[in-house]
mmCIF file of C-alpha atoms in Angstrom:
data_model
loop_
_atom_site.group_PDB
_atom_site.id
_atom_site.type_symbol
_atom_site.label_atom_id
_atom_site.label_comp_id
_atom_site.label_asym_id
_atom_site.label_seq_id
_atom_site.Cartn_x
_atom_site.Cartn_y
_atom_site.Cartn_z
ATOM 1 C CA MET A 1 1.064 -27.857 15.509
ATOM 2 C CA ASN A 2 1.735 -25.892 18.704
ATOM 3 C CA ALA A 3 -1.435 -23.984 19.667
ATOM 4 C CA GLY A 4 0.506 -21.557 21.848
ATOM 5 C CA LEU A 5 2.871 -20.738 18.990
ATOM 6 C CA VAL A 6 -0.048 -20.183 16.614
ATOM 7 C CA PHE A 7 -1.734 -17.897 19.120
ATOM 8 C CA THR A 8 1.408 -15.851 19.798
ATOM 9 C CA ALA A 9 2.697 -15.546 16.238
ATOM 10 C CA MET A 10 -0.707 -14.619 14.832
ATOM 11 C CA LEU A 11 -1.922 -12.445 17.705
ATOM 12 C CA PRO A 12 -2.368 -9.276 15.556
ATOM 13 C CA GLU A 13 -4.322 -11.306 12.988
ATOM 14 C CA HIS A 14 -6.428 -12.930 15.724
ATOM 15 C CA LEU A 15 -7.326 -9.519 17.152
ATOM 16 C CA LEU A 16 -8.421 -8.262 13.735
ATOM 17 C CA GLY A 17 -10.404 -11.453 13.168
ATOM 18 C CA LEU A 18 -12.180 -11.037 16.503
ATOM 19 C CA VAL A 19 -13.049 -7.394 15.862
ATOM 20 C CA LEU A 20 -14.313 -8.309 12.391
ATOM 21 C CA VAL A 21 -16.736 -10.795 13.962
ATOM 22 C CA ALA A 22 -17.731 -8.189 16.568
ATOM 23 C CA LEU A 23 -18.402 -5.567 13.886
ATOM 24 C CA LEU A 24 -20.544 -7.980 11.874
ATOM 25 C CA VAL A 25 -22.523 -8.888 15.002
ATOM 26 C CA LEU A 26 -23.044 -5.169 15.732
ATOM 27 C CA GLU A 27 -24.325 -4.692 12.185
ATOM 28 C CA ILE A 28 -26.803 -7.538 12.614
ATOM 29 C CA VAL A 29 -28.145 -6.955 16.140
ATOM 30 C CA SER A 30 -28.051 -3.159 16.379
ATOM 31 C CA ASP A 31 -30.203 -0.692 14.477
ATOM 32 C CA ASP A 32 -27.665 2.109 15.071
ATOM 33 C CA PRO A 33 -24.180 0.595 15.606
ATOM 34 C CA ARG A 34 -22.437 3.831 16.606
ATOM 35 C CA GLY A 35 -19.749 1.937 18.493
ATOM 36 C CA GLU A 36 -18.066 0.613 15.344
ATOM 37 C CA PRO A 37 -15.420 3.386 15.021
ATOM 38 C CA ALA A 38 -14.363 3.024 18.669
ATOM 39 C CA VAL A 39 -14.272 -0.790 18.503
ATOM 40 C CA SER A 40 -12.177 -0.651 15.318
ATOM 41 C CA LEU A 41 -9.750 1.898 16.787
ATOM 42 C CA VAL A 42 -9.217 -0.096 19.980
ATOM 43 C CA ALA A 43 -8.709 -3.358 18.094
ATOM 44 C CA VAL A 44 -6.232 -1.898 15.601
ATOM 45 C CA GLY A 45 -4.341 -0.202 18.445
ATOM 46 C CA LEU A 46 -4.134 -3.470 20.399
ATOM 47 C CA ALA A 47 -3.016 -5.320 17.264
ATOM 48 C CA ALA A 48 -0.230 -2.748 16.759
ATOM 49 C CA ILE A 49 0.905 -3.228 20.368
ATOM 50 C CA ALA A 50 0.831 -7.010 19.895
ATOM 51 C CA ALA A 51 2.945 -6.755 16.731
ATOM 52 C CA ALA A 52 5.463 -4.502 18.493
ATOM 53 C CA PHE A 53 5.586 -6.940 21.433
ATOM 54 C CA ILE A 54 6.323 -9.861 19.084
ATOM 55 C CA ALA A 55 9.047 -7.809 17.357
ATOM 56 C CA ALA A 56 10.645 -6.911 20.686
ATOM 57 C CA GLN A 57 11.027 -10.620 21.527
ATOM 58 C CA GLY A 58 13.620 -10.870 18.745
ATOM 59 C CA ARG A 59 12.534 -14.379 17.743
ATOM 60 C CA THR A 60 11.494 -15.920 14.450
ATOM 61 C CA LEU A 61 8.152 -17.711 14.761
ATOM 62 C CA GLU A 62 6.826 -20.127 12.149
ATOM 63 C CA PRO A 63 3.498 -21.602 13.269
ATOM 64 C CA PHE A 64 2.822 -23.018 9.790
ATOM 65 C CA PRO A 65 6.198 -23.981 8.307
ATOM 66 C CA GLY A 66 6.593 -22.892 4.705
ATOM 67 C CA GLN A 67 3.371 -20.877 4.767
ATOM 68 C CA PHE A 68 3.443 -18.312 7.577
ATOM 69 C CA VAL A 69 6.496 -16.794 9.233
ATOM 70 C CA VAL A 70 7.061 -13.903 11.635
ATOM 71 C CA THR A 71 10.527 -12.375 12.023
ATOM 72 C CA PRO A 72 11.265 -9.259 14.114
ATOM 73 C CA ALA A 73 11.468 -7.183 10.905
ATOM 74 C CA ILE A 74 8.111 -8.516 9.678
ATOM 75 C CA ALA A 75 6.503 -7.831 13.052
ATOM 76 C CA TRP A 76 7.787 -4.230 13.028
ATOM 77 C CA ALA A 77 6.395 -3.827 9.507
ATOM 78 C CA LYS A 78 2.995 -5.048 10.740
ATOM 79 C CA ALA A 79 3.124 -2.608 13.644
ATOM 80 C CA ALA A 80 3.861 0.254 11.233
ATOM 81 C CA VAL A 81 0.959 -0.717 8.961
ATOM 82 C CA LEU A 82 -1.431 -0.926 11.907
ATOM 83 C CA LEU A 83 -0.297 2.432 13.296
ATOM 84 C CA LEU A 84 -0.853 4.051 9.894
ATOM 85 C CA THR A 85 -4.402 2.694 9.927
ATOM 86 C CA ILE A 86 -5.322 4.589 13.103
ATOM 87 C CA PRO A 87 -5.385 8.092 11.514
ATOM 88 C CA VAL A 88 -7.363 6.673 8.576
ATOM 89 C CA LEU A 89 -9.997 5.449 11.041
ATOM 90 C CA LEU A 90 -10.002 8.825 12.787
ATOM 91 C CA ILE A 91 -10.635 10.828 9.618
ATOM 92 C CA ALA A 92 -13.295 8.305 8.559
ATOM 93 C CA LYS A 93 -15.626 9.389 11.379
ATOM 94 C CA GLU A 94 -16.830 12.370 9.351
ATOM 95 C CA ASP A 95 -17.799 10.240 6.343
ATOM 96 C CA PHE A 96 -18.722 6.951 8.025
ATOM 97 C CA GLY A 97 -20.239 7.095 11.497
ATOM 98 C CA CYS A 98 -21.113 3.416 11.153
ATOM 99 C CA GLY A 99 -21.890 0.884 8.466
ATOM 100 C CA PRO A 100 -19.943 -1.551 6.298
ATOM 101 C CA PHE A 101 -16.863 0.700 6.008
ATOM 102 C CA TYR A 102 -15.289 -0.636 9.201
ATOM 103 C CA PRO A 103 -15.624 -4.412 8.617
ATOM 104 C CA LEU A 104 -14.464 -3.931 5.028
ATOM 105 C CA LEU A 105 -11.403 -1.966 6.098
ATOM 106 C CA VAL A 106 -10.518 -4.464 8.850
ATOM 107 C CA SER A 107 -10.868 -7.322 6.348
ATOM 108 C CA SER A 108 -8.526 -5.592 3.919
ATOM 109 C CA LEU A 109 -6.071 -4.855 6.718
ATOM 110 C CA TYR A 110 -6.057 -8.541 7.682
ATOM 111 C CA GLY A 111 -4.939 -9.321 4.127
ATOM 112 C CA ILE A 112 -2.007 -6.889 4.418
ATOM 113 C CA LEU A 113 -0.806 -8.601 7.602
ATOM 114 C CA LEU A 114 -1.110 -11.976 5.877
ATOM 115 C CA ILE A 115 0.995 -10.691 2.962
ATOM 116 C CA ALA A 116 3.733 -9.545 5.344
ATOM 117 C CA SER A 117 4.071 -13.042 6.844
ATOM 118 C CA SER A 118 3.531 -15.083 3.696
ATOM 119 C CA GLY A 119 5.949 -17.945 3.197
ATOM 120 C CA SER A 120 4.578 -19.242 -0.092
ATOM 121 C CA PHE A 121 2.709 -18.066 -3.146
ATOM 122 C CA LEU A 122 -0.440 -19.666 -1.736
ATOM 123 C CA THR A 123 -0.429 -17.461 1.369
ATOM 124 C CA LEU A 124 0.742 -14.458 -0.634
ATOM 125 C CA PHE A 125 -2.074 -14.754 -3.164
ATOM 126 C CA LEU A 126 -4.646 -15.258 -0.408
ATOM 127 C CA GLY A 127 -3.381 -12.142 1.374
ATOM 128 C CA ILE A 128 -3.441 -10.017 -1.780
ATOM 129 C CA GLU A 129 -7.005 -11.035 -2.578
ATOM 130 C CA ILE A 130 -8.228 -10.476 0.996
ATOM 131 C CA MET A 131 -6.612 -7.033 0.854
ATOM 132 C CA SER A 132 -7.983 -6.118 -2.584
ATOM 133 C CA ILE A 133 -11.576 -7.391 -2.710
ATOM 134 C CA PRO A 134 -12.931 -5.161 0.112
ATOM 135 C CA VAL A 135 -11.303 -2.127 -1.533
ATOM 136 C CA TYR A 136 -13.439 -2.562 -4.670
ATOM 137 C CA VAL A 137 -16.487 -2.142 -2.431
ATOM 138 C CA LEU A 138 -14.906 0.701 -0.445
ATOM 139 C CA VAL A 139 -14.484 2.737 -3.641
ATOM 140 C CA LEU A 140 -18.232 2.415 -4.209
ATOM 141 C CA LEU A 141 -19.288 2.841 -0.614
ATOM 142 C CA ALA A 142 -19.903 6.575 -0.384
ATOM 143 C CA PHE A 143 -21.175 6.720 -3.975
ATOM 144 C CA ARG A 144 -21.005 10.512 -3.923
ATOM 145 C CA ARG A 145 -20.010 10.809 -7.546
ATOM 146 C CA PRO A 146 -21.608 9.230 -10.615
ATOM 147 C CA GLU A 147 -18.203 7.985 -11.773
ATOM 148 C CA SER A 148 -17.722 5.817 -8.645
ATOM 149 C CA ALA A 149 -19.194 2.720 -10.310
ATOM 150 C CA GLU A 150 -16.999 3.100 -13.394
ATOM 151 C CA ALA A 151 -13.881 3.629 -11.276
ATOM 152 C CA ALA A 152 -14.615 0.594 -9.086
ATOM 153 C CA LEU A 153 -15.243 -1.571 -12.172
ATOM 154 C CA LYS A 154 -11.998 -0.413 -13.795
ATOM 155 C CA TYR A 155 -10.105 -1.208 -10.601
ATOM 156 C CA LEU A 156 -11.799 -4.607 -10.339
ATOM 157 C CA VAL A 157 -11.020 -5.625 -13.939
ATOM 158 C CA LEU A 158 -7.373 -4.505 -13.912
ATOM 159 C CA SER A 159 -6.764 -5.908 -10.438
ATOM 160 C CA GLY A 160 -8.318 -9.204 -11.531
ATOM 161 C CA THR A 161 -5.950 -9.264 -14.501
ATOM 162 C CA ALA A 162 -3.052 -8.762 -12.088
ATOM 163 C CA SER A 163 -4.269 -11.671 -9.958
ATOM 164 C CA ALA A 164 -4.417 -13.895 -13.039
ATOM 165 C CA SER A 165 -0.891 -12.836 -14.007
ATOM 166 C CA LEU A 166 0.354 -13.606 -10.494
ATOM 167 C CA LEU A 167 -1.216 -17.069 -10.539
ATOM 168 C CA MET A 168 0.219 -17.832 -13.975
ATOM 169 C CA GLY A 169 3.641 -16.664 -12.820
ATOM 170 C CA ALA A 170 3.379 -18.823 -9.692
ATOM 171 C CA SER A 171 2.494 -21.885 -11.775
ATOM 172 C CA PHE A 172 5.509 -21.261 -14.034
ATOM 173 C CA ILE A 173 7.752 -20.865 -10.982
ATOM 174 C CA PHE A 174 6.491 -24.199 -9.695
ATOM 175 C CA GLY A 175 7.259 -25.721 -13.077
ATOM 176 C CA ALA A 176 10.756 -24.214 -13.106
ATOM 177 C CA THR A 177 11.754 -24.850 -9.482
ATOM 178 C CA GLY A 178 9.335 -27.483 -8.143
ATOM 179 C CA SER A 179 8.345 -25.202 -5.265
ATOM 180 C CA LEU A 180 5.785 -22.502 -4.435
ATOM 181 C CA SER A 181 7.791 -20.983 -1.578
ATOM 182 C CA VAL A 182 8.697 -17.300 -1.761
ATOM 183 C CA GLU A 183 12.345 -18.377 -1.915
ATOM 184 C CA ALA A 184 11.556 -20.079 -5.247
ATOM 185 C CA PHE A 185 11.010 -16.624 -6.763
ATOM 186 C CA ALA A 186 14.538 -15.627 -5.744
ATOM 187 C CA ALA A 187 15.810 -18.842 -7.339
ATOM 188 C CA ALA A 188 13.895 -18.020 -10.532
ATOM 189 C CA LEU A 189 15.530 -14.565 -10.574
ATOM 190 C CA GLY A 190 18.904 -16.227 -10.925
ATOM 191 C CA SER A 191 17.793 -18.845 -13.430
ATOM 192 C CA GLY A 192 18.476 -18.548 -17.136
ATOM 193 C CA THR A 193 15.664 -20.791 -18.377
ATOM 194 C CA ILE A 194 12.851 -19.328 -20.481
ATOM 195 C CA LEU A 195 10.218 -20.729 -18.104
ATOM 196 C CA ALA A 196 11.772 -19.083 -15.036
ATOM 197 C CA ARG A 197 12.275 -15.743 -16.809
ATOM 198 C CA THR A 198 8.678 -15.728 -18.021
ATOM 199 C CA ALA A 199 7.479 -16.518 -14.498
ATOM 200 C CA VAL A 200 9.427 -13.597 -13.025
ATOM 201 C CA VAL A 201 8.097 -11.173 -15.663
ATOM 202 C CA LEU A 202 4.484 -12.275 -14.993
ATOM 203 C CA VAL A 203 4.867 -11.847 -11.232
ATOM 204 C CA ILE A 204 6.547 -8.429 -11.569
ATOM 205 C CA ALA A 205 3.823 -7.320 -14.009
ATOM 206 C CA ALA A 206 1.174 -8.321 -11.446
ATOM 207 C CA LEU A 207 2.894 -6.261 -8.765
ATOM 208 C CA PHE A 208 3.183 -3.312 -11.157
ATOM 209 C CA VAL A 209 -0.577 -3.395 -11.843
ATOM 210 C CA LYS A 210 -1.406 -3.551 -8.131
ATOM 211 C CA ALA A 211 0.992 -0.677 -7.392
ATOM 212 C CA ALA A 212 -0.139 1.411 -10.409
ATOM 213 C CA VAL A 213 3.206 1.531 -12.215
ATOM 214 C CA VAL A 214 3.091 2.944 -15.767
ATOM 215 C CA PRO A 215 1.689 1.630 -18.129
ATOM 216 C CA PHE A 216 -0.577 -0.273 -15.694
ATOM 217 C CA HIS A 217 -1.689 2.845 -13.842
ATOM 218 C CA GLY A 218 -4.980 3.670 -15.583
ATOM 219 C CA TRP A 219 -7.204 2.625 -12.678
ATOM 220 C CA ALA A 220 -5.515 4.753 -9.986
ATOM 221 C CA PRO A 221 -6.521 8.370 -10.849
ATOM 222 C CA ASP A 222 -10.174 7.433 -11.406
ATOM 223 C CA ALA A 223 -10.420 5.207 -8.321
ATOM 224 C CA TYR A 224 -8.694 7.732 -6.060
ATOM 225 C CA GLU A 225 -10.926 10.567 -7.284
ATOM 226 C CA ALA A 226 -14.186 8.601 -7.123
ATOM 227 C CA ALA A 227 -13.631 7.242 -3.605
ATOM 228 C CA SER A 228 -14.323 9.170 -0.414
ATOM 229 C CA ILE A 229 -11.410 10.895 1.354
ATOM 230 C CA PRO A 230 -10.771 8.128 3.966
ATOM 231 C CA VAL A 231 -10.870 5.407 1.287
ATOM 232 C CA THR A 232 -8.470 7.338 -0.937
ATOM 233 C CA ALA A 233 -6.132 7.781 2.044
ATOM 234 C CA TYR A 234 -6.304 4.037 2.731
ATOM 235 C CA MET A 235 -5.630 3.106 -0.891
ATOM 236 C CA ALA A 236 -2.753 5.546 -1.259
ATOM 237 C CA THR A 237 -0.980 4.362 1.881
ATOM 238 C CA LEU A 238 -1.997 0.947 3.197
ATOM 239 C CA VAL A 239 -2.833 -0.803 -0.084
ATOM 240 C CA LYS A 240 0.405 0.528 -1.574
ATOM 241 C CA ALA A 241 2.250 -0.761 1.496
ATOM 242 C CA GLY A 242 0.645 -4.182 1.058
ATOM 243 C CA VAL A 243 1.884 -4.475 -2.535
ATOM 244 C CA LEU A 244 5.414 -3.445 -1.560
ATOM 245 C CA LEU A 245 5.413 -5.901 1.340
ATOM 246 C CA ALA A 246 4.519 -8.606 -1.189
ATOM 247 C CA ALA A 247 7.471 -7.515 -3.326
ATOM 248 C CA LEU A 248 9.770 -7.564 -0.286
ATOM 249 C CA ARG A 249 8.675 -11.098 0.588
ATOM 250 C CA LEU A 250 9.338 -12.298 -2.956
ATOM 251 C CA PHE A 251 12.619 -10.545 -3.673
ATOM 252 C CA GLY A 252 14.024 -10.938 -0.164
ATOM 253 C CA GLU A 253 17.729 -10.168 -0.407
ATOM 254 C CA ALA A 254 18.153 -11.761 -3.836
ATOM 255 C CA LYS A 255 20.231 -9.912 -6.373
ATOM 256 C CA VAL A 256 18.397 -8.898 -9.542
ATOM 257 C CA GLY A 257 20.314 -10.031 -12.611
ATOM 258 C CA PRO A 258 20.653 -8.151 -15.913
ATOM 259 C CA ALA A 259 17.841 -10.178 -17.499
ATOM 260 C CA HIS A 260 15.207 -8.569 -15.232
ATOM 261 C CA ALA A 261 16.979 -5.364 -14.219
ATOM 262 C CA ALA A 262 15.859 -3.578 -17.380
ATOM 263 C CA LEU A 263 12.209 -4.188 -16.495
ATOM 264 C CA LEU A 264 12.742 -3.034 -12.905
ATOM 265 C CA ALA A 265 14.556 0.084 -14.126
ATOM 266 C CA LEU A 266 12.651 1.183 -17.242
ATOM 267 C CA LEU A 267 9.010 1.103 -16.112
ATOM 268 C CA PRO A 268 9.659 2.650 -12.660
ATOM 269 C CA ILE A 269 11.638 5.470 -14.328
ATOM 270 C CA VAL A 270 8.767 6.095 -16.760
ATOM 271 C CA SER A 271 6.386 6.076 -13.767
ATOM 272 C CA ILE A 272 8.479 8.653 -11.941
ATOM 273 C CA VAL A 273 8.629 11.037 -14.899
ATOM 274 C CA TRP A 274 5.016 10.596 -16.041
ATOM 275 C CA GLY A 275 3.561 10.622 -12.521
ATOM 276 C CA ASN A 276 5.330 13.830 -11.534
ATOM 277 C CA LEU A 277 4.527 15.630 -14.795
ATOM 278 C CA ALA A 278 0.869 14.571 -14.812
ATOM 279 C CA ALA A 279 0.390 15.480 -11.129
ATOM 280 C CA MET A 280 1.129 19.127 -11.886
ATOM 281 C CA ARG A 281 -1.890 19.417 -14.201
ATOM 282 C CA GLN A 282 -4.592 17.856 -12.022
ATOM 283 C CA PRO A 283 -7.661 19.852 -10.875
ATOM 284 C CA ASN A 284 -7.934 18.363 -7.380
ATOM 285 C CA LEU A 285 -5.809 16.895 -4.619
ATOM 286 C CA ARG A 286 -7.125 13.341 -4.987
ATOM 287 C CA ARG A 287 -6.042 13.060 -8.615
ATOM 288 C CA MET A 288 -2.792 14.819 -7.763
ATOM 289 C CA ILE A 289 -2.109 12.288 -5.005
ATOM 290 C CA ALA A 290 -2.986 9.481 -7.455
ATOM 291 C CA TYR A 291 -0.328 10.591 -9.930
ATOM 292 C CA SER A 292 2.073 11.266 -7.072
ATOM 293 C CA SER A 293 1.390 7.688 -5.952
ATOM 294 C CA ILE A 294 2.294 6.467 -9.454
ATOM 295 C CA ALA A 295 5.600 8.327 -9.229
ATOM 296 C CA HIS A 296 6.322 7.047 -5.721
ATOM 297 C CA ALA A 297 5.641 3.475 -6.835
ATOM 298 C CA GLY A 298 8.447 4.015 -9.338
ATOM 299 C CA TYR A 299 10.816 5.220 -6.619
ATOM 300 C CA LEU A 300 9.948 2.264 -4.410
ATOM 301 C CA PHE A 301 10.508 -0.364 -7.096
ATOM 302 C CA LEU A 302 13.886 1.176 -7.959
ATOM 303 C CA ALA A 303 14.982 0.046 -4.490
ATOM 304 C CA PHE A 304 14.872 -3.571 -5.712
ATOM 305 C CA LEU A 305 17.747 -2.837 -8.090
ATOM 306 C CA GLY A 306 19.945 -2.247 -5.058
ATOM 307 C CA GLU A 307 21.732 -4.711 -2.836
ATOM 308 C CA GLY A 308 19.535 -7.006 -0.772
ATOM 309 C CA PRO A 309 20.749 -6.245 2.779
ATOM 310 C CA GLY A 310 19.656 -2.579 2.710
ATOM 311 C CA ARG A 311 16.516 -3.105 0.651
ATOM 312 C CA PHE A 312 14.017 -3.848 3.422
ATOM 313 C CA GLU A 313 15.045 -0.871 5.570
ATOM 314 C CA ALA A 314 14.985 1.558 2.621
ATOM 315 C CA VAL A 315 11.536 0.450 1.426
ATOM 316 C CA MET A 316 9.980 0.373 4.912
ATOM 317 C CA PHE A 317 11.261 3.833 5.866
ATOM 318 C CA TYR A 318 10.063 5.210 2.529
ATOM 319 C CA LEU A 319 6.625 3.628 3.012
ATOM 320 C CA ALA A 320 6.337 4.994 6.554
ATOM 321 C CA ALA A 321 7.313 8.544 5.548
ATOM 322 C CA TYR A 322 5.171 8.429 2.415
ATOM 323 C CA GLY A 323 2.191 7.026 4.312
ATOM 324 C CA VAL A 324 2.302 9.590 7.121
ATOM 325 C CA MET A 325 2.527 12.516 4.688
ATOM 326 C CA ASN A 326 -0.264 11.215 2.449
ATOM 327 C CA ILE A 327 -2.584 10.788 5.409
ATOM 328 C CA LEU A 328 -1.591 14.247 6.669
ATOM 329 C CA VAL A 329 -2.754 15.805 3.390
ATOM 330 C CA PHE A 330 -6.206 14.266 3.718
ATOM 331 C CA ALA A 331 -6.502 14.755 7.490
ATOM 332 C CA ALA A 332 -5.723 18.476 7.153
ATOM 333 C CA LEU A 333 -8.365 19.093 4.483
ATOM 334 C CA PRO A 334 -11.228 21.123 5.997
ATOM 335 C CA PRO A 335 -14.607 19.325 5.868
ATOM 336 C CA ASP A 336 -17.070 20.259 3.128
ATOM 337 C CA ARG A 337 -20.531 18.921 2.308
ATOM 338 C CA ASP A 338 -19.660 19.062 -1.387
ATOM 339 C CA ASP A 339 -17.323 16.095 -1.859
ATOM 340 C CA ALA A 340 -16.099 17.291 -5.255
ATOM 341 C CA ALA A 341 -15.316 20.781 -3.963
ATOM 342 C CA ARG A 342 -13.567 19.608 -0.789
ATOM 343 C CA ASP A 343 -10.202 18.900 -2.399
ATOM 344 C CA SER A 344 -10.533 21.047 -5.530
ATOM 345 C CA LEU A 345 -7.453 23.192 -6.069
ATOM 346 C CA GLU A 346 -9.770 26.183 -6.525
ATOM 347 C CA THR A 347 -11.096 25.554 -3.022
ATOM 348 C CA VAL A 348 -7.606 25.053 -1.584
ATOM 349 C CA LYS A 349 -6.434 28.400 -2.988
ATOM 350 C CA GLY A 350 -6.292 30.966 -0.205
ATOM 351 C CA LEU A 351 -6.619 28.267 2.467
ATOM 352 C CA PHE A 352 -3.897 29.908 4.579
ATOM 353 C CA HIS A 353 -6.124 32.954 5.165
ATOM 354 C CA ARG A 354 -9.109 30.795 6.176
ATOM 355 C CA ASN A 355 -7.335 27.992 8.042
ATOM 356 C CA PRO A 356 -3.586 28.638 8.535
ATOM 357 C CA LEU A 357 -2.888 25.387 10.390
ATOM 358 C CA ALA A 358 -4.465 23.236 7.669
ATOM 359 C CA ALA A 359 -2.537 25.097 4.972
ATOM 360 C CA ILE A 360 0.776 24.677 6.827
ATOM 361 C CA LEU A 361 0.205 20.947 7.404
ATOM 362 C CA ILE A 362 -0.720 20.354 3.756
ATOM 363 C CA GLY A 363 2.336 22.372 2.685
ATOM 364 C CA ILE A 364 4.658 20.288 4.892
ATOM 365 C CA ALA A 365 3.151 17.056 3.562
ATOM 366 C CA VAL A 366 3.474 18.114 -0.093
ATOM 367 C CA LEU A 367 7.071 19.288 0.383
ATOM 368 C CA SER A 368 7.920 15.964 2.013
ATOM 369 C CA LEU A 369 6.270 13.999 -0.801
ATOM 370 C CA ALA A 370 8.347 16.040 -3.250
ATOM 371 C CA GLY A 371 11.503 14.965 -1.404
ATOM 372 C CA ILE A 372 12.524 18.415 -0.180
ATOM 373 C CA PRO A 373 14.958 18.401 2.772
ATOM 374 C CA PRO A 374 14.786 18.292 5.759
ATOM 375 C CA PHE A 375 11.447 16.464 5.604
ATOM 376 C CA PRO A 376 11.151 12.635 5.911
ATOM 377 C CA GLY A 377 10.413 12.175 2.205
ATOM 378 C CA PHE A 378 13.922 13.392 1.390
ATOM 379 C CA ILE A 379 15.456 10.809 3.724
ATOM 380 C CA GLY A 380 13.349 8.065 2.129
ATOM 381 C CA LYS A 381 14.527 8.981 -1.375
ATOM 382 C CA PHE A 382 18.105 9.302 -0.091
ATOM 383 C CA LEU A 383 18.024 5.740 1.267
ATOM 384 C CA VAL A 384 16.562 4.345 -1.960
ATOM 385 C CA PHE A 385 19.022 6.103 -4.268
ATOM 386 C CA THR A 386 21.980 5.344 -2.010
ATOM 387 C CA ASN A 387 21.094 1.674 -2.357
ATOM 388 C CA VAL A 388 20.688 2.000 -6.145
ATOM 389 C CA LEU A 389 24.023 3.827 -6.515
ATOM 390 C CA ALA A 390 25.808 1.258 -4.335
ATOM 391 C CA ALA A 391 24.620 -1.440 -6.749
ATOM 392 C CA GLY A 392 26.174 0.448 -9.699
ATOM 393 C CA TRP A 393 22.996 1.816 -11.326
ATOM 394 C CA THR A 394 24.307 5.353 -11.588
ATOM 395 C CA THR A 395 22.431 6.352 -14.764
ATOM 396 C CA VAL A 396 19.122 5.066 -13.407
ATOM 397 C CA ALA A 397 19.677 6.948 -10.135
ATOM 398 C CA VAL A 398 20.452 10.206 -11.944
ATOM 399 C CA ILE A 399 17.374 9.934 -14.176
ATOM 400 C CA GLY A 400 15.236 9.102 -11.150
ATOM 401 C CA LEU A 401 16.542 12.089 -9.220
ATOM 402 C CA VAL A 402 15.954 14.462 -12.157
ATOM 403 C CA GLY A 403 12.485 12.993 -12.726
#
């Protein structure tokens, strides 16, 4: 094992690991660790620069063959994820001046980076769990609403079920192909055996639960509403990105055959329709964003029906546009001591007269999330549906556009 290669390829992860240790030390030795936000911001910024530097080299690095790989595309994806984390940390200063929020978020972020570089189901599962476990605690952290505990428990139970489904699917893939590499999933997609088909369905179901695709979406509205604003922003953007990066690693550029296309078409379409309809009847922005997130998960998974070569670019652009606009909604919300009233639609009414800039920013973000041109959300949907249409799924694309 080349130590220099390990250091270079995993530099963003090393930086996050170092800052995690530093944050824990600050928690232990300092009675008032006010430096945690600044330390976290600097570390995440440096990690983003490191990821961009690795991407600019244009080389594929594989410090642990078969387990961990970094291509230029993966490195750019890591840089995007890290850059999206910076505004989340900035808006968190109002709710969390210090405390366990920062080490928990950095831990979860480390898991997302691990997912992006995973070369096998072992690394992928480890990354998903490192990403998910801190989020259960983050939902509880502010504990401003009595329903926080119930929401965190619901998220924990359903997410644990997804993890079990993923592990069962991975074991079936090993039985069908003799390998646990991410390429084995692509091989299982093209296999006609019952074992391979069952494995693929279990893995896709696990991803659907993690991404809150209907009918596995029940945890999302409650968890989003019960969490504090920064945690909801993190869940809606970075956790969603982590799940889609896992899907991109598994599907790669493999073509989805008719045996699994129905699953990848039907449930995302139902998510799009149900998420958009339910979002219109919610009493606050957090629940509205939750149902919007359910709909957007449907749009994102439709991209996997399309041809492989354009899949990564379409999903990553969509995630970037979706993430920026989601964070913009929460960043523009005026502060309020009453957490429940802060994002209530009754409170938001008339916001333009009290705070015109905040109202304009929220309006731009919502229009973009709705896919209205010329905002980035429209371009993201255009790329996804262009890919779906090119693969011949015209009916699915039309229903998705209408939904």
